[in-house]
Short mmCIF file of C-alpha atoms in Angstrom, two decimals:
data_model
loop_
_atom_site.label_atom_id
_atom_site.label_comp_id
_atom_site.label_asym_id
_atom_site.label_seq_id
_atom_site.Cartn_x
_atom_site.Cartn_y
_atom_site.Cartn_z
CA MET Y 720 -46.64 -34.51 -27.30
CA LYS Y 721 -47.26 -30.91 -26.13
CA LYS Y 722 -44.69 -31.47 -23.37
CA TYR Y 723 -41.97 -32.33 -25.91
CA ARG Y 724 -42.90 -29.34 -28.10
CA PHE Y 725 -42.58 -27.05 -25.06
CA CYS Y 726 -39.15 -28.48 -24.13
CA GLY Y 727 -38.03 -28.13 -27.73
CA ALA Y 728 -39.06 -24.48 -27.76
CA ILE Y 729 -37.14 -23.79 -24.53
CA LEU Y 730 -34.05 -25.51 -25.99
CA ALA Y 731 -34.31 -23.45 -29.17
CA ILE Y 732 -34.49 -20.21 -27.16
CA PHE Y 733 -31.45 -21.25 -25.09
CA VAL Y 734 -29.44 -22.13 -28.21
CA SER Y 735 -30.45 -18.84 -29.83
CA PHE Y 736 -29.36 -16.87 -26.72
CA SER Y 737 -26.05 -18.73 -26.49
CA SER Y 738 -25.36 -18.15 -30.18
CA SER Y 739 -25.91 -14.43 -29.78
CA ALA Y 740 -23.33 -14.31 -26.96
CA GLN Y 741 -20.90 -16.86 -28.39
CA THR Y 742 -20.21 -16.85 -32.09
CA GLY Y 743 -17.26 -18.95 -33.13
CA ASP Y 744 -14.19 -17.02 -32.06
CA ARG Y 745 -15.92 -14.45 -29.83
CA VAL Y 746 -17.84 -14.70 -26.55
CA GLU Y 747 -19.45 -11.52 -25.24
CA LEU Y 748 -19.73 -11.15 -21.48
CA GLY Y 749 -21.79 -7.98 -21.80
CA SER Y 750 -21.58 -4.20 -21.89
CA LEU Y 751 -20.32 -1.78 -19.29
CA ALA Y 752 -22.28 1.32 -18.29
CA SER Y 753 -19.84 3.32 -20.42
CA GLY Y 754 -20.97 1.45 -23.54
CA ALA Y 755 -17.81 -0.63 -23.92
CA THR Y 756 -18.27 -4.33 -24.61
CA VAL Y 757 -16.31 -6.99 -22.74
CA SER Y 758 -15.52 -9.93 -24.99
CA PHE Y 759 -13.35 -13.03 -25.08
CA VAL Y 760 -11.61 -13.46 -28.41
CA ARG Y 761 -9.97 -16.62 -29.74
CA ASP Y 762 -6.73 -16.30 -31.73
CA ALA Y 763 -5.47 -18.41 -34.61
CA GLY Y 764 -3.80 -20.80 -32.17
CA GLY Y 765 -7.06 -21.52 -30.36
CA LYS Y 766 -6.23 -19.50 -27.23
CA TRP Y 767 -8.67 -17.01 -25.73
CA GLY Y 768 -7.87 -13.44 -24.69
CA VAL Y 769 -9.86 -10.54 -23.22
CA GLU Y 770 -10.96 -7.44 -25.16
CA ILE Y 771 -12.73 -4.32 -23.87
CA ASN Y 772 -13.76 -1.96 -26.63
CA GLY Y 773 -16.29 0.76 -27.35
CA GLY Y 774 -17.53 4.02 -25.89
CA LYS Y 775 -14.91 6.48 -24.63
CA ASP Y 776 -12.96 3.80 -22.80
CA PRO Y 777 -9.50 3.08 -24.19
CA ARG Y 778 -9.37 -0.18 -26.07
CA ILE Y 779 -7.97 -2.90 -23.81
CA LEU Y 780 -6.67 -6.18 -25.19
CA GLN Y 781 -5.04 -8.90 -23.12
CA PRO Y 782 -4.28 -11.93 -25.32
CA LYS Y 783 -2.58 -13.82 -22.46
CA PRO Y 784 -4.61 -13.24 -19.29
CA ALA Y 785 -3.21 -16.27 -17.41
CA GLN Y 786 0.11 -14.91 -16.12
CA VAL Y 787 2.41 -16.60 -13.60
CA GLU Y 788 5.86 -15.49 -12.43
CA VAL Y 789 8.17 -18.32 -11.38
CA PHE Y 790 11.20 -17.69 -9.18
CA ARG Y 791 14.02 -20.24 -9.02
CA THR Y 792 17.03 -18.03 -8.25
CA GLU Y 793 17.83 -14.32 -8.47
CA GLU Y 794 19.17 -15.01 -11.97
CA ASP Y 795 16.25 -17.24 -12.97
CA ILE Y 796 12.93 -15.38 -12.76
CA ARG Y 797 10.50 -16.15 -15.57
CA THR Y 798 7.12 -14.72 -16.50
CA LEU Y 799 4.91 -17.39 -18.07
CA ALA Y 800 1.75 -16.23 -19.83
CA THR Y 801 -0.86 -17.89 -21.99
CA GLY Y 802 -4.39 -17.44 -23.24
CA TYR Y 803 -7.33 -19.39 -21.91
CA ASP Y 804 -7.85 -22.93 -23.16
CA VAL Y 805 -11.57 -22.95 -22.35
CA VAL Y 806 -14.12 -20.12 -22.15
CA GLU Y 807 -17.67 -20.97 -21.09
CA LYS Y 808 -20.53 -18.56 -20.51
CA SER Y 809 -23.30 -19.43 -18.08
CA GLY Y 810 -25.86 -16.72 -17.46
CA ALA Y 811 -24.04 -13.49 -16.60
CA VAL Y 812 -20.73 -15.18 -15.80
CA VAL Y 813 -17.87 -16.35 -18.01
CA GLU Y 814 -15.64 -19.07 -16.60
CA ALA Y 815 -12.24 -19.27 -18.26
CA ARG Y 816 -9.56 -21.86 -17.63
CA ALA Y 817 -5.92 -22.23 -18.60
CA GLU Y 818 -2.94 -24.41 -17.76
CA VAL Y 819 0.47 -22.82 -17.41
CA SER Y 820 3.35 -25.28 -17.60
CA ALA Y 821 6.56 -24.45 -15.73
CA GLY Y 822 8.56 -27.58 -16.56
CA ASP Y 823 9.67 -30.25 -14.07
CA SER Y 824 6.12 -31.65 -14.26
CA VAL Y 825 4.79 -28.47 -12.61
CA VAL Y 826 1.49 -27.08 -13.89
CA PHE Y 827 -0.44 -24.05 -12.64
CA ARG Y 828 -4.16 -24.48 -13.25
CA VAL Y 829 -5.78 -21.05 -13.56
CA LYS Y 830 -9.54 -20.61 -13.27
CA ASP Y 831 -11.05 -17.13 -13.68
CA ARG Y 832 -14.70 -16.15 -13.22
CA TRP Y 833 -15.55 -12.90 -15.01
CA SER Y 834 -18.73 -10.92 -14.30
CA LEU Y 835 -20.24 -7.48 -14.93
CA SER Y 836 -22.28 -5.13 -12.76
CA GLY Y 837 -22.97 -1.69 -14.19
CA ALA Y 838 -19.61 0.05 -14.59
CA VAL Y 839 -17.64 -2.66 -12.78
CA LEU Y 840 -15.87 -5.67 -14.30
CA SER Y 841 -14.83 -8.36 -11.80
CA VAL Y 842 -12.52 -11.34 -12.06
CA ALA Y 843 -12.25 -13.94 -9.29
CA ARG Y 844 -9.14 -16.07 -9.74
CA THR Y 845 -8.05 -19.42 -8.34
CA VAL Y 846 -4.65 -20.97 -9.07
CA ASP Y 847 -3.99 -24.63 -8.17
CA VAL Y 848 -0.48 -26.07 -8.19
CA THR Y 849 0.23 -29.54 -9.55
CA GLY Y 850 3.72 -30.87 -8.93
CA ASN Y 851 6.62 -29.72 -6.77
CA ALA Y 852 9.67 -27.54 -7.42
CA SER Y 853 12.06 -25.26 -5.62
CA GLY Y 854 11.46 -21.53 -5.58
CA GLY Y 855 8.07 -19.85 -5.64
CA PHE Y 856 5.39 -18.25 -7.80
CA ASN Y 857 2.89 -15.44 -7.98
CA SER Y 858 0.13 -14.72 -10.48
CA SER Y 859 -1.23 -11.50 -11.91
CA VAL Y 860 -4.27 -9.98 -13.59
CA VAL Y 861 -3.02 -7.39 -16.09
CA LEU Y 862 -4.92 -5.22 -18.58
CA THR Y 863 -3.00 -3.80 -21.56
CA LEU Y 864 -4.06 -0.38 -22.86
CA ASP Y 865 -4.15 0.68 -26.48
CA ARG Y 866 -0.74 1.72 -27.82
CA SER Y 867 -2.04 5.17 -28.76
CA ILE Y 868 -2.08 6.14 -25.06
CA ASN Y 869 1.21 7.60 -23.84
CA TRP Y 870 2.55 7.53 -20.29
CA THR Y 871 2.51 11.34 -20.12
CA ASP Y 872 -1.18 11.40 -21.14
CA VAL Y 873 -2.27 9.48 -18.03
CA ASN Y 874 -2.83 10.70 -14.46
CA CYS Y 875 -2.38 8.05 -11.77
CA PHE Y 876 -4.15 7.90 -8.41
CA ALA Y 877 -3.22 5.79 -5.38
CA PRO Y 878 -4.84 6.93 -2.11
CA GLY Y 879 -2.28 8.42 0.23
CA ALA Y 880 0.59 7.93 -2.21
CA LEU Y 881 -0.05 9.49 -5.63
CA TYR Y 882 -2.39 12.20 -6.91
CA GLY Y 883 -1.42 12.82 -10.52
CA ASP Y 884 1.64 15.08 -10.69
CA PRO Y 885 4.39 13.48 -8.54
CA THR Y 886 6.62 16.59 -8.48
CA PHE Y 887 6.19 17.24 -4.77
CA ASN Y 888 6.12 13.59 -3.67
CA GLY Y 889 9.88 13.37 -3.32
CA ASP Y 890 12.11 11.21 -5.48
CA ARG Y 891 12.15 7.94 -3.52
CA SER Y 892 8.56 7.62 -2.33
CA PRO Y 893 6.34 4.92 -3.92
CA GLY Y 894 4.50 7.67 -5.81
CA GLY Y 895 7.59 9.79 -6.36
CA THR Y 896 9.42 11.27 -9.30
CA ALA Y 897 11.95 8.44 -9.69
CA ASN Y 898 9.24 5.83 -10.21
CA TYR Y 899 7.35 8.17 -12.52
CA ALA Y 900 10.48 8.71 -14.64
CA ALA Y 901 10.98 4.93 -14.72
CA ARG Y 902 7.34 4.58 -15.84
CA HIS Y 903 6.71 2.03 -13.15
CA PHE Y 904 4.36 2.37 -10.18
CA LEU Y 905 3.88 -0.87 -8.24
CA MET Y 906 2.70 -0.57 -4.64
CA ARG Y 907 1.92 -3.12 -1.97
CA GLU Y 908 -1.70 -2.72 -0.98
CA ASP Y 909 -0.79 -2.60 2.72
CA ILE Y 910 0.95 0.78 2.30
CA LEU Y 911 -2.23 2.36 0.89
CA SER Y 912 -5.30 3.62 2.74
CA ALA Y 913 -7.32 1.42 0.37
CA PRO Y 914 -6.15 -1.29 -2.09
CA LEU Y 915 -6.96 0.99 -5.02
CA PHE Y 916 -5.10 2.27 -8.08
CA ALA Y 917 -6.65 4.31 -10.89
CA LEU Y 918 -5.84 5.84 -14.26
CA SER Y 919 -7.45 9.00 -15.64
CA PHE Y 920 -7.43 9.76 -19.38
CA SER Y 921 -7.61 13.08 -21.19
CA ASN Y 922 -11.06 12.36 -22.70
CA GLY Y 923 -12.72 11.97 -19.28
CA ALA Y 924 -12.58 8.17 -19.23
CA SER Y 925 -10.97 6.33 -16.33
CA VAL Y 926 -10.18 2.85 -15.04
CA SER Y 927 -9.94 2.11 -11.31
CA MET Y 928 -8.65 -1.19 -9.93
CA LEU Y 929 -9.58 -2.53 -6.48
CA ASN Y 930 -9.00 -5.60 -4.35
CA PRO Y 931 -12.48 -5.91 -2.77
CA SER Y 932 -11.41 -8.42 -0.09
CA PRO Y 933 -8.00 -7.43 1.30
CA ARG Y 934 -6.53 -9.73 3.95
CA GLY Y 935 -2.96 -8.59 4.52
CA ASP Y 936 -1.61 -11.71 6.26
CA SER Y 937 2.17 -11.69 6.61
CA THR Y 938 4.89 -12.81 9.02
CA VAL Y 939 7.06 -10.86 11.46
CA ALA Y 940 10.16 -11.67 9.42
CA GLU Y 941 8.54 -10.48 6.20
CA THR Y 942 7.38 -7.16 7.60
CA ARG Y 943 10.96 -6.15 8.38
CA LEU Y 944 11.56 -5.94 4.62
CA VAL Y 945 15.10 -7.22 5.01
CA SER Y 946 15.04 -10.23 2.68
CA PRO Y 947 14.69 -9.34 -1.02
CA VAL Y 948 13.04 -12.70 -1.74
CA MET Y 949 10.71 -14.70 0.52
CA VAL Y 950 8.48 -17.71 -0.19
CA ASP Y 951 5.60 -18.48 2.18
CA ALA Y 952 2.04 -19.73 1.68
CA ARG Y 953 0.90 -17.45 4.51
CA PHE Y 954 1.42 -14.28 2.47
CA GLN Y 955 -2.04 -12.90 1.72
CA PHE Y 956 -1.39 -9.46 0.25
CA GLY Y 957 -1.30 -8.06 -3.24
CA ALA Y 958 0.43 -5.27 -5.12
CA LEU Y 959 -1.10 -3.04 -7.75
CA GLY Y 960 -0.13 -0.30 -10.12
CA ALA Y 961 0.64 0.73 -13.69
CA TRP Y 962 3.80 0.54 -15.76
CA GLN Y 963 5.23 0.78 -19.25
CA THR Y 964 8.36 -1.19 -20.10
CA ASP Y 965 10.51 -0.64 -23.17
CA ASP Y 966 8.31 -0.15 -26.23
CA ARG Y 967 5.28 -1.96 -24.79
CA PRO Y 968 1.94 -0.25 -24.11
CA ILE Y 969 0.86 0.87 -20.64
CA GLU Y 970 -0.30 -1.96 -18.38
CA LEU Y 971 -2.56 -1.84 -15.32
CA GLY Y 972 -2.25 -4.84 -13.06
CA PHE Y 973 -2.52 -6.68 -9.75
CA TYR Y 974 -0.04 -9.25 -8.38
CA TRP Y 975 -0.73 -11.94 -5.76
CA PRO Y 976 1.20 -12.19 -3.51
CA GLY Y 977 2.52 -8.71 -4.08
CA PRO Y 978 6.11 -7.69 -4.82
CA MET Y 979 7.32 -4.17 -4.14
CA ARG Y 980 9.55 -2.11 -6.40
CA SER Y 981 11.36 1.09 -5.46
CA THR Y 982 13.47 3.38 -7.61
CA GLY Y 983 15.87 6.07 -6.46
CA GLY Y 984 18.83 6.60 -4.18
CA GLY Y 985 19.72 4.19 -1.42
CA PRO Y 986 19.38 4.93 2.30
CA ARG Y 987 21.12 8.12 3.48
CA GLY Y 988 22.34 9.12 0.06
CA GLY Y 989 23.33 5.65 -1.14
CA ALA Y 990 23.73 4.78 -4.79
CA ALA Y 991 20.67 5.12 -7.00
CA GLY Y 992 19.05 2.05 -8.46
CA THR Y 993 16.03 -0.23 -8.50
CA ARG Y 994 15.26 -2.45 -5.53
CA TRP Y 995 12.79 -5.35 -5.54
CA MET Y 996 11.17 -7.05 -2.57
CA ARG Y 997 9.74 -10.19 -4.15
CA ARG Y 998 7.16 -12.35 -2.39
CA TYR Y 999 5.94 -15.74 -3.58
CA HIS Y 1000 3.88 -18.77 -2.69
CA PRO Y 1001 5.63 -22.18 -2.68
CA ILE Y 1002 5.50 -24.42 -5.74
CA THR Y 1003 4.05 -27.35 -3.84
CA GLN Y 1004 1.45 -29.93 -4.79
CA GLY Y 1005 -1.96 -28.86 -3.51
CA VAL Y 1006 -1.13 -25.19 -2.88
CA THR Y 1007 -4.02 -22.94 -3.93
CA HIS Y 1008 -4.27 -19.20 -3.96
CA SER Y 1009 -7.41 -17.18 -4.60
CA TYR Y 1010 -8.19 -13.49 -4.95
CA GLU Y 1011 -10.51 -11.09 -6.74
CA VAL Y 1012 -9.87 -7.89 -8.68
CA ARG Y 1013 -12.51 -5.38 -9.75
CA PHE Y 1014 -12.21 -2.71 -12.43
CA ARG Y 1015 -14.46 0.35 -12.43
CA PHE Y 1016 -14.78 2.15 -15.79
CA GLY Y 1017 -15.66 5.82 -15.37
CA GLN Y 1018 -16.75 8.35 -17.95
CA ASN Y 1019 -17.00 12.15 -18.16
CA GLU Y 1020 -14.78 12.48 -15.09
CA SER Y 1021 -12.13 15.08 -14.42
CA PHE Y 1022 -9.15 13.84 -12.42
CA ARG Y 1023 -10.68 15.34 -9.27
CA ASP Y 1024 -13.93 13.53 -10.07
CA LEU Y 1025 -12.01 10.28 -10.45
CA ILE Y 1026 -10.36 10.71 -7.05
CA ARG Y 1027 -13.71 11.33 -5.37
CA ASN Y 1028 -15.72 8.70 -7.24
CA SER Y 1029 -13.18 5.88 -7.10
CA TRP Y 1030 -12.52 6.48 -3.41
CA ARG Y 1031 -16.24 6.38 -2.61
CA TRP Y 1032 -16.60 3.24 -4.72
CA ALA Y 1033 -13.77 1.63 -2.77
CA TRP Y 1034 -15.25 2.75 0.56
CA ASN Y 1035 -18.70 1.40 -0.25
CA THR Y 1036 -17.26 -1.85 -1.58
CA LEU Y 1037 -14.95 -2.48 1.36
CA ASN Y 1038 -17.55 -1.22 3.87
CA PRO Y 1039 -14.99 -0.99 6.69
CA ALA Y 1040 -16.34 -1.88 10.10
CA VAL Y 1041 -16.18 0.63 12.93
CA THR Y 1042 -13.92 -0.71 15.68
CA TYR Y 1043 -14.69 0.80 19.05
CA VAL Y 1044 -11.80 1.25 21.46
CA ASP Y 1045 -11.53 2.38 25.05
CA VAL Y 1046 -9.95 5.78 24.38
CA GLU Y 1047 -9.29 6.42 28.06
CA GLN Y 1048 -7.41 3.15 28.40
CA VAL Y 1049 -5.38 3.91 25.28
CA ARG Y 1050 -4.52 7.38 26.59
CA ARG Y 1051 -3.39 6.06 29.99
CA THR Y 1052 -1.34 3.29 28.39
CA LEU Y 1053 0.44 5.70 26.05
CA ILE Y 1054 1.27 8.22 28.78
CA ASP Y 1055 2.55 5.41 31.01
CA GLN Y 1056 4.80 4.30 28.16
CA LEU Y 1057 6.02 7.86 27.68
CA ALA Y 1058 6.88 8.18 31.37
CA SER Y 1059 8.68 4.84 31.38
CA VAL Y 1060 11.34 5.96 28.88
CA VAL Y 1061 12.32 9.24 30.55
CA LEU Y 1062 16.08 9.22 31.14
CA THR Y 1063 17.69 10.57 34.33
CA THR Y 1064 21.48 10.59 34.56
CA ASN Y 1065 24.08 12.76 36.32
CA GLY Y 1066 21.37 14.93 37.85
CA ARG Y 1067 19.73 15.71 34.51
CA THR Y 1068 16.42 14.42 33.13
CA ALA Y 1069 15.38 14.26 29.48
CA MET Y 1070 13.32 12.51 26.87
CA PRO Y 1071 15.80 10.55 24.70
CA PHE Y 1072 15.83 11.44 21.02
CA VAL Y 1073 15.44 7.79 19.95
CA ILE Y 1074 14.07 4.70 21.70
CA ALA Y 1075 14.29 1.28 20.03
CA THR Y 1076 10.83 -0.15 19.31
CA PHE Y 1077 12.15 -3.70 19.18
CA PRO Y 1078 13.76 -5.88 21.89
CA THR Y 1079 17.50 -5.26 22.08
CA ASN Y 1080 20.29 -5.13 24.62
CA ALA Y 1081 22.31 -2.75 22.47
CA VAL Y 1082 22.46 0.89 23.50
CA GLN Y 1083 21.30 3.31 20.82
CA TRP Y 1084 24.27 5.37 19.60
CA ASN Y 1085 22.49 8.66 20.36
CA TYR Y 1086 20.56 7.48 23.42
CA THR Y 1087 21.69 10.51 25.48
CA MET Y 1088 20.77 13.04 22.78
CA THR Y 1089 17.66 15.07 23.54
CA ALA Y 1090 16.04 17.66 21.29
CA MET Y 1091 13.33 20.30 21.21
CA GLY Y 1092 10.36 20.36 18.84
CA PHE Y 1093 9.98 18.67 15.45
CA VAL Y 1094 10.75 14.96 16.03
CA GLY Y 1095 12.44 15.48 19.42
CA LYS Y 1096 9.51 17.08 21.28
CA SER Y 1097 11.22 17.06 24.67
CA ILE Y 1098 9.14 19.92 26.15
CA GLU Y 1099 5.95 18.63 24.54
CA SER Y 1100 6.60 15.26 26.20
CA ALA Y 1101 7.13 17.02 29.53
CA ASP Y 1102 3.88 18.95 29.04
CA GLN Y 1103 1.96 15.71 28.46
CA LEU Y 1104 3.32 14.37 31.75
CA LEU Y 1105 2.26 17.55 33.57
CA ARG Y 1106 -1.24 17.36 32.09
CA GLU Y 1107 -1.61 13.75 33.21
CA ALA Y 1108 -0.42 14.69 36.69
CA ASP Y 1109 -3.29 17.18 36.92
CA ARG Y 1110 -5.73 14.38 36.13
CA ASP Y 1111 -4.27 11.86 38.57
CA PRO Y 1112 -3.76 12.82 42.27
CA THR Y 1113 -2.16 9.46 43.10
CA GLU Y 1114 1.52 8.59 43.35
CA ARG Y 1115 1.45 7.88 39.60
CA GLY Y 1116 0.50 11.50 38.92
CA ARG Y 1117 3.07 12.87 41.36
CA MET Y 1118 5.79 10.82 39.61
CA MET Y 1119 4.77 12.21 36.24
CA ARG Y 1120 4.78 15.79 37.50
CA GLU Y 1121 8.25 15.32 38.93
CA LYS Y 1122 9.57 13.96 35.64
CA GLY Y 1123 7.89 16.64 33.55
CA LEU Y 1124 9.29 19.52 35.61
CA ALA Y 1125 12.74 17.90 35.66
CA ILE Y 1126 12.82 17.63 31.85
CA ILE Y 1127 12.03 21.34 31.48
CA SER Y 1128 14.44 22.43 34.21
CA SER Y 1129 17.31 20.38 32.79
CA LEU Y 1130 16.75 21.77 29.32
CA ILE Y 1131 16.70 25.38 30.56
CA LYS Y 1132 19.98 24.86 32.42
CA ALA Y 1133 21.66 23.18 29.44
CA LEU Y 1134 20.48 25.79 26.91
CA SER Y 1135 20.76 28.90 29.05
CA THR Y 1136 22.12 31.45 26.59
CA VAL Y 1137 20.29 33.70 24.14
CA PRO Y 1138 20.45 33.24 21.23
CA LEU Y 1139 20.26 29.49 21.69
CA GLN Y 1140 23.45 27.62 20.89
CA GLY Y 1141 21.34 24.64 19.85
CA THR Y 1142 17.95 22.97 20.19
CA GLY Y 1143 19.23 19.96 22.08
CA TYR Y 1144 22.13 18.67 24.15
CA ASP Y 1145 23.90 15.62 25.56
CA VAL Y 1146 22.16 14.50 28.76
CA ALA Y 1147 25.29 12.63 29.85
CA THR Y 1148 27.40 15.81 29.98
CA GLY Y 1149 24.88 18.63 30.08
CA GLU Y 1150 26.79 20.22 27.22
CA ARG Y 1151 26.40 20.62 23.47
CA TRP Y 1152 26.07 17.32 21.60
CA THR Y 1153 29.45 16.42 20.03
CA GLY Y 1154 28.65 12.96 18.71
CA ASP Y 1155 27.54 12.01 15.21
CA HIS Y 1156 25.06 14.27 13.44
CA PRO Y 1157 25.39 17.41 15.59
CA GLU Y 1158 23.30 19.17 12.94
CA TRP Y 1159 20.23 17.37 14.28
CA VAL Y 1160 20.31 19.61 17.35
CA ALA Y 1161 21.52 22.79 15.64
CA PRO Y 1162 19.58 26.01 16.47
CA TRP Y 1163 16.78 25.30 13.99
CA LEU Y 1164 14.00 27.89 14.08
CA ARG Y 1165 11.21 25.34 13.75
CA ASN Y 1166 12.47 23.09 16.54
CA ALA Y 1167 12.87 25.92 19.03
CA THR Y 1168 9.59 27.71 18.28
CA GLU Y 1169 7.48 24.54 18.36
CA ASP Y 1170 8.56 23.55 21.86
CA MET Y 1171 8.72 27.15 23.14
CA ARG Y 1172 5.07 27.59 22.18
CA VAL Y 1173 4.23 24.49 24.23
CA LEU Y 1174 6.33 25.81 27.13
CA MET Y 1175 4.52 29.17 27.20
CA ARG Y 1176 1.15 27.42 27.13
CA ALA Y 1177 2.23 25.18 30.02
CA TYR Y 1178 3.52 28.20 31.98
CA ARG Y 1179 0.16 30.01 31.64
CA ARG Y 1180 -1.75 26.89 32.67
CA GLU Y 1181 0.45 26.40 35.73
CA LYS Y 1182 0.10 30.07 36.71
CA ALA Y 1183 -3.68 29.89 36.41
CA LEU Y 1184 -3.58 26.99 38.86
CA GLY Y 1185 -1.57 29.07 41.33
CA ARG Y 1186 1.79 27.49 40.60
CA GLU Y 1187 4.66 29.91 40.20
CA HIS Y 1188 7.81 29.07 38.24
CA PRO Y 1189 10.16 32.06 38.71
#
């Protein structure tokens, strides 16, 4: 009898605990370190959404957390979103499930596991595909900020791409002024030094978003960024950012697999506009994609504090492994590659301005252009060959010394007047470059002074070794 009384008491405690966390139309996951409470709220239609409210954090409400984008054609791209059908709390975890119907007997089954740890809210998502259809899909985890927050009130941070004010980022860069004016930052995680994007608010609160397990799998064809739309189950990269469309509130979100959006002028002064590179997984029976997103909620942080704290959080979470490399082998390999592309023609030797990094039988249009300093670095290349020759007394070193001296000698003969008539020339003729873009080898001050500094340093080194160059 005592045994049954004990079991009944345990059951009563469990029911009491569950009731405190789940009361009718609200399930509380718990509280963040900032004091905000994370809850799941059921609407009049029986669907569950996510609410984060309290403390200094901006109120966040996402009534339709299960979001899927379906691509059929360029003219038929649909965003399907719904609330959760089921929300169940077990211990410190809430499991939420939803079914997103895309027609043609295609259903995306979304399962999210939400959890809390101090200031960090995590969601681990799995999407299973039932049915088959043409085209592709991605899914997203998106948080919607309170409407009282304006785009101009927020500072955005993306490591290596955006540090608040985009004024000096250029117009076309991912974190540039064109995307800021369009109120739309969306960046592939593989262009960032960490898969991190953060928002800083005027009251010292902040929200940082991180993919804690980046993979980055792609294909050679995809990395060329030629096709605006590609569908492949091998894509294992996300995109993250913040945006505000039309009269909607600001949204902070993560897409899997990740599209890329750019705003601004086209290549070499082309027409301005918006360009999408969309990436999807196939809508095929049995396809599953899984990923995790974490949100760190900061408080009492200046924007500089946010940059430091969110970066350190990302670093500690990702815990990147140290990869040891044979530096000497890398150095020798690179200098061998440099020596292999030196061009000698018509008695002149030079480092070509451009070398194709991909296999091709086509001759680069400016293959015989050579230039000083900046991106040409002809004398700096020659100096590297001379330095390697001093390290290596073999035939390899003698070959490099010969090429290095020939590059410098040819350049001095081609650009023999003072002031310089240019900072480069045509190796084929030994004269001024007359092909396309002659301005690239105009007498730029930076180009000339950069390589002349290297030349003077090389001259002093050679003289100290007893080598005269009258």
